[in-house]
Tab-separated table of C-alpha atoms in Angstrom:
chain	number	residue	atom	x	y	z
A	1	UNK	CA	84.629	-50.350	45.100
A	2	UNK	CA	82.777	-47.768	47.069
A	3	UNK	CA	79.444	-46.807	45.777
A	4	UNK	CA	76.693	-44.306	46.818
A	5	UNK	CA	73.455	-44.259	45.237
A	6	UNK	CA	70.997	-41.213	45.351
A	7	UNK	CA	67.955	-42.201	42.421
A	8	UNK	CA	66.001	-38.657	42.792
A	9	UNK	CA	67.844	-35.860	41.135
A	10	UNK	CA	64.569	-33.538	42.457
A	11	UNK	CA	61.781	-34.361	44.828
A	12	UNK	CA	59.560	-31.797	44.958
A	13	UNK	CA	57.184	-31.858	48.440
A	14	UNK	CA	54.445	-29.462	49.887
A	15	UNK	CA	54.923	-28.162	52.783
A	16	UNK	CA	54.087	-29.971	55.634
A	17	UNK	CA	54.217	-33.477	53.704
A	18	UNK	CA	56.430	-36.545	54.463
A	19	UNK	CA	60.065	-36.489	52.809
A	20	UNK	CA	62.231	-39.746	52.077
A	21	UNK	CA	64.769	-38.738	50.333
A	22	UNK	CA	66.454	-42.145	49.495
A	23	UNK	CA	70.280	-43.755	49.804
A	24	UNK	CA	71.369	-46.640	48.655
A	25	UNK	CA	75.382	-47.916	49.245
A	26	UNK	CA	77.754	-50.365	48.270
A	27	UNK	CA	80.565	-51.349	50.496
A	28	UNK	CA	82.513	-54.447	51.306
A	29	UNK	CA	83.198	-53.374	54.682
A	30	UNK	CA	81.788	-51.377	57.436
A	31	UNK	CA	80.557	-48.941	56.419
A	32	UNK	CA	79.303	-45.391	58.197
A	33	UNK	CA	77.083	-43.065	56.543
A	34	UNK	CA	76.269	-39.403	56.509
A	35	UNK	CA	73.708	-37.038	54.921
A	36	UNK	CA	75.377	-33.626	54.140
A	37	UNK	CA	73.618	-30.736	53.159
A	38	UNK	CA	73.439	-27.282	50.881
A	39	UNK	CA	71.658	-24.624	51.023
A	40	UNK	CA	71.767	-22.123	48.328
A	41	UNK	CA	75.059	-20.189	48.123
A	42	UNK	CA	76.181	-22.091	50.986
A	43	UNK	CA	79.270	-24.545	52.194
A	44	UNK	CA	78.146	-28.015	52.507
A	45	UNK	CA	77.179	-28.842	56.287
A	46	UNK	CA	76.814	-31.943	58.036
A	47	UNK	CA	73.448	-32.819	59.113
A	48	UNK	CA	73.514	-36.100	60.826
A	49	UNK	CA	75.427	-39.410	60.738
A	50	UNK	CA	74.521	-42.576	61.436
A	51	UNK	CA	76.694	-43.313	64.592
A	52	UNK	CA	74.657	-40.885	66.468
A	53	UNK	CA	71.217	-41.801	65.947
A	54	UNK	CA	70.497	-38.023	66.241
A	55	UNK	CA	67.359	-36.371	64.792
A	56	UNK	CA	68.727	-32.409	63.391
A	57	UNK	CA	66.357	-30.045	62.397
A	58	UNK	CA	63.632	-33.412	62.779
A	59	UNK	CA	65.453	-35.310	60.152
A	60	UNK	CA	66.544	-38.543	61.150
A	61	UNK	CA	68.026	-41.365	58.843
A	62	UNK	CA	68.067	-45.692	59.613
A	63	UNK	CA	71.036	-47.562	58.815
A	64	UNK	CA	69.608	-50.755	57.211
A	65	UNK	CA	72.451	-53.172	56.036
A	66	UNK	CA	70.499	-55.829	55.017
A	67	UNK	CA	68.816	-53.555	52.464
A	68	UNK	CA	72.550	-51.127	52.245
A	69	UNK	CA	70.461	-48.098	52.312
A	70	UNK	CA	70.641	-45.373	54.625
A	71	UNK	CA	67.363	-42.945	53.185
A	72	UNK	CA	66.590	-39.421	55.487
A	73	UNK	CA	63.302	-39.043	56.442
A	74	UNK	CA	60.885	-36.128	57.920
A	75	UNK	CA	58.293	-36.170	58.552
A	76	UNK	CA	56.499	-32.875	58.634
A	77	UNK	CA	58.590	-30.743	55.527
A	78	UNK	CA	59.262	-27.213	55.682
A	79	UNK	CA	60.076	-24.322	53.349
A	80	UNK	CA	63.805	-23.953	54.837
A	81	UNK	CA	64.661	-27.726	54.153
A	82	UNK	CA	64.811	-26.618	50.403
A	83	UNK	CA	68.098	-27.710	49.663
A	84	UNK	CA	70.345	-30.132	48.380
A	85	UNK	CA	71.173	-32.965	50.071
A	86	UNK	CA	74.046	-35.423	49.322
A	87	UNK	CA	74.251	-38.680	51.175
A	88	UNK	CA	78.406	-40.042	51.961
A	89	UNK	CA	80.082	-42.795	52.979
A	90	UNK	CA	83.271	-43.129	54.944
A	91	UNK	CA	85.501	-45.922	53.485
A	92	UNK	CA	87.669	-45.662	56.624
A	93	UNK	CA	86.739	-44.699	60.141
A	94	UNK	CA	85.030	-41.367	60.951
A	95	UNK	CA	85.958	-39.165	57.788
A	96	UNK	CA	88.936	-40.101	56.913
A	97	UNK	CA	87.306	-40.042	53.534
A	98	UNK	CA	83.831	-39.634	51.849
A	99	UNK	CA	82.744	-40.863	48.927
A	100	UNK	CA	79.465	-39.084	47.476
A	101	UNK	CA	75.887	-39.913	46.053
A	102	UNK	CA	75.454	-37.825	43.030
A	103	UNK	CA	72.773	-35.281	45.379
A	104	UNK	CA	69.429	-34.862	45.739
A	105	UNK	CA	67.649	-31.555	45.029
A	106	UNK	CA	64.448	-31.020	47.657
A	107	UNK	CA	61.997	-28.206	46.904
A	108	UNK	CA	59.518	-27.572	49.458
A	109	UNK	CA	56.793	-25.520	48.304
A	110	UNK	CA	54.335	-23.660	49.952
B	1	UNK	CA	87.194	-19.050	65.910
B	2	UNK	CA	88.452	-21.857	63.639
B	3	UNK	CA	87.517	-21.975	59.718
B	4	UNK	CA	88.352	-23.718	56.546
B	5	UNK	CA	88.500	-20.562	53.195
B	6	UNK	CA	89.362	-20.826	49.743
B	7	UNK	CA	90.538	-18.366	47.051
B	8	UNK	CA	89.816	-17.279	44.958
B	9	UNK	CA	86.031	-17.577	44.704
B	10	UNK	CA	85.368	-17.204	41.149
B	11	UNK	CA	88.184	-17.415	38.566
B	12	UNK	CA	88.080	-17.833	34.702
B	13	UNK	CA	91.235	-18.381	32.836
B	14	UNK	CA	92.174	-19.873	29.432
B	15	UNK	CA	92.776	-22.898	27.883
B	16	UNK	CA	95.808	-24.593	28.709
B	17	UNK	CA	96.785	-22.124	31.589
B	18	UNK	CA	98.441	-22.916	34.889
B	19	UNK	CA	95.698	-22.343	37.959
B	20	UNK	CA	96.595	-22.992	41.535
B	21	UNK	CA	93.289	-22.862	43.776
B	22	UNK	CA	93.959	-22.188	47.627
B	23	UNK	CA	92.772	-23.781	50.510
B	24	UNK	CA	93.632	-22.717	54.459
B	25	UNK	CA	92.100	-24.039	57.552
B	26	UNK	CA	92.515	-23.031	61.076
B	27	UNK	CA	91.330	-26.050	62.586
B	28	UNK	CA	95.456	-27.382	62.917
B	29	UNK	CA	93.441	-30.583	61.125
B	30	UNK	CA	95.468	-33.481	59.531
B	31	UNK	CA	93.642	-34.402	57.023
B	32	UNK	CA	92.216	-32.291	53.756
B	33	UNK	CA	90.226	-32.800	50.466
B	34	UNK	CA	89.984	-31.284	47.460
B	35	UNK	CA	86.240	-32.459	45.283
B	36	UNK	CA	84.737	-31.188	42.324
B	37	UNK	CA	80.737	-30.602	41.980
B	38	UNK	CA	79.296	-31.349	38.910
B	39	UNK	CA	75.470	-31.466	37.854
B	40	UNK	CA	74.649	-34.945	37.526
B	41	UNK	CA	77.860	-36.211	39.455
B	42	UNK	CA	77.757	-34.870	43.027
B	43	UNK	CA	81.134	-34.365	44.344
B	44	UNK	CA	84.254	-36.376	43.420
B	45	UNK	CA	87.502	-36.748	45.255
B	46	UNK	CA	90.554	-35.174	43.280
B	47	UNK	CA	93.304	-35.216	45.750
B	48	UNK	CA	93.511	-35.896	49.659
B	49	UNK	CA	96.359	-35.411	52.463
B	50	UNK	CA	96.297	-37.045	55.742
B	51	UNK	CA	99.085	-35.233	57.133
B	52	UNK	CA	102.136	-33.217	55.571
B	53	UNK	CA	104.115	-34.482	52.585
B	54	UNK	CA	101.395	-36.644	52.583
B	55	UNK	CA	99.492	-36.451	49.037
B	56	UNK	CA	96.556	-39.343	48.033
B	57	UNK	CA	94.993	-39.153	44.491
B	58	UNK	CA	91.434	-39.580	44.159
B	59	UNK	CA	88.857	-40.855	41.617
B	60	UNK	CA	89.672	-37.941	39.252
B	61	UNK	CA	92.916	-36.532	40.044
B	62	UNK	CA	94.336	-36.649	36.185
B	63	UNK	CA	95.427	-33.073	35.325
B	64	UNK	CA	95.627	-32.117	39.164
B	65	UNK	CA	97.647	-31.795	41.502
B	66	UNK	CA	98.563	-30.993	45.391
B	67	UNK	CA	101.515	-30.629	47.892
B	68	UNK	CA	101.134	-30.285	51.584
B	69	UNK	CA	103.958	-28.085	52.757
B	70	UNK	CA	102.085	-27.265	55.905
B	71	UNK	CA	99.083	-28.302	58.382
B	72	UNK	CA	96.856	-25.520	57.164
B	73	UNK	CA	97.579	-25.389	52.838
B	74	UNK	CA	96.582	-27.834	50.666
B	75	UNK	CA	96.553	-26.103	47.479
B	76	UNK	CA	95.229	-27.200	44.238
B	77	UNK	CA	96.720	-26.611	41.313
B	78	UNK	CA	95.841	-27.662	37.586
B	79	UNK	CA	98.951	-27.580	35.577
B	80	UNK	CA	97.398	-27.106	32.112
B	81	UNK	CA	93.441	-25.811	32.504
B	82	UNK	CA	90.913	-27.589	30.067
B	83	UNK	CA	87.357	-26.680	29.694
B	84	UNK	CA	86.678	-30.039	31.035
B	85	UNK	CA	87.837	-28.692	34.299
B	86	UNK	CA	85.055	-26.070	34.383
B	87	UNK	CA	83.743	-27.186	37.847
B	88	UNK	CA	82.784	-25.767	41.439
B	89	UNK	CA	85.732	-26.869	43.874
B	90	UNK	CA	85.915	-27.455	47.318
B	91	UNK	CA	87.753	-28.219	49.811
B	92	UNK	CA	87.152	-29.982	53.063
B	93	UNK	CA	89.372	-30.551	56.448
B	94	UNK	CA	89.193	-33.342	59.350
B	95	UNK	CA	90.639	-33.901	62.445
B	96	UNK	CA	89.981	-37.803	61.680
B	97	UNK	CA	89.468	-40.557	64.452
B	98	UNK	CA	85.286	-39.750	63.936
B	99	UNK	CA	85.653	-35.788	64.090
B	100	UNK	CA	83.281	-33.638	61.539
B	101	UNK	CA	84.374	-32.549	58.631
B	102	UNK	CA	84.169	-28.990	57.500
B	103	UNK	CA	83.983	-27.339	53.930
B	104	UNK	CA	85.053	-24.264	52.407
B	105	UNK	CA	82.750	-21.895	50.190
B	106	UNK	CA	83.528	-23.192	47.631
B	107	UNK	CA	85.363	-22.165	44.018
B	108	UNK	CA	84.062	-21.966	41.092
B	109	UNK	CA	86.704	-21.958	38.019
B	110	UNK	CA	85.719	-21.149	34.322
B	111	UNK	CA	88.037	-22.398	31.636
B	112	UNK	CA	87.512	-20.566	28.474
């Protein structure tokens, strides 16, 4: 079965500090991984996938299959990352469907 | 320009009432999603189409259910409400084949 794995229910940064916000996922086959996120009162947006190695909004995320963990990093954290961020996998190609981590809650404070 | 809505927004209704949720997209996508937020569980998959007359059940589809009559509907309906079902529900569209996936506002339902 398809699993997705998010251990922080809040991280709580300063601004300015590093952010790993971490992913962990089980999955028999290939697997490709996103990072959606929330903002408050707002739809769920993606923010990056693994396919395309993008940085958004200088978050970027490594696919490490040895370890099965996908975590989203930045370095430098800002007040307007506060948000909720849910990590997903696709258990077919593209998103055919996505299973989700249980979310992460990240409070950046001043 | 394309979009993905639900309706109603908010709804409360009683115990063992019928509620049908709606979901529309404008994207002419093939496949849709219906998930339910919960503190503590993130978002589960109740029902998914990939096409029309096409209906998939998901991890927690008992008490639910969907029918695709059309590209753009996929509404969700649960046939007798339980306070169990108090949730936030969304819905979400795809063109498939590696295209991004797009969510509604979201619904939250109250079952009294």
């Amino acid at each position: 079965a398809q699993r997705v794995t998010q251990p922080e229910k809040l991280l709580s940064v300063f601004k300015g500090a590093p952010v790993e916000l971490k992913c962990n996922y089980s999955y028999s086959g290939s697997p490709e991984l996103f990072w959606y996120v929330q903002y408050s009162r707002q739809r769920l947006q993606l923010l990056l996938r693994h396919i395309s190695r993008e940085s958004i909004k200088g978050f970027t995320a490594d696919l490490n299959k040895g370890e099965t963990s996908f975590h989203l990093k930045k370095p430098f954290a800002q007040e307007e990352d506060s948000a909720m961020y849910y990590c997903a996998l696709s258990v077919l190609t593209g998103f055919q469907k996505l299973v989700f981590g249980t979310g992460t809650r990240l409070l950046v404070s001043p | 320009d394309a979009e993905i809505t639900q309706s109603p927004r908010h709804k409360i209704t009683e115990t063992g009432r019928q509620v049908t949720l709606a979901c529309h997209q404008t994207w002419n996508h093939n496949n849709m999603f219906w998930y339910r937020q919960d503190l503590g569980h993130g978002l589960r998959l109740i029902h998914y189409s990939y096409g029309v007359q096409d209906t998939n059940k998901g991890e927690v589809s008992d008490g639910y259910s969907v029918s695709r009559s059309n590209t753009e509907d996929l509404p969700l309906t649960l046939e007798s409400a339980a306070s169990s079902q108090t949730s936030v529900y969304f819905c979400a569209s795809s063109g498939g084949g590696g295209t991004q996936a797009f969510f509604g506002q979201g619904t939250r339902l109250t079952v009294v």
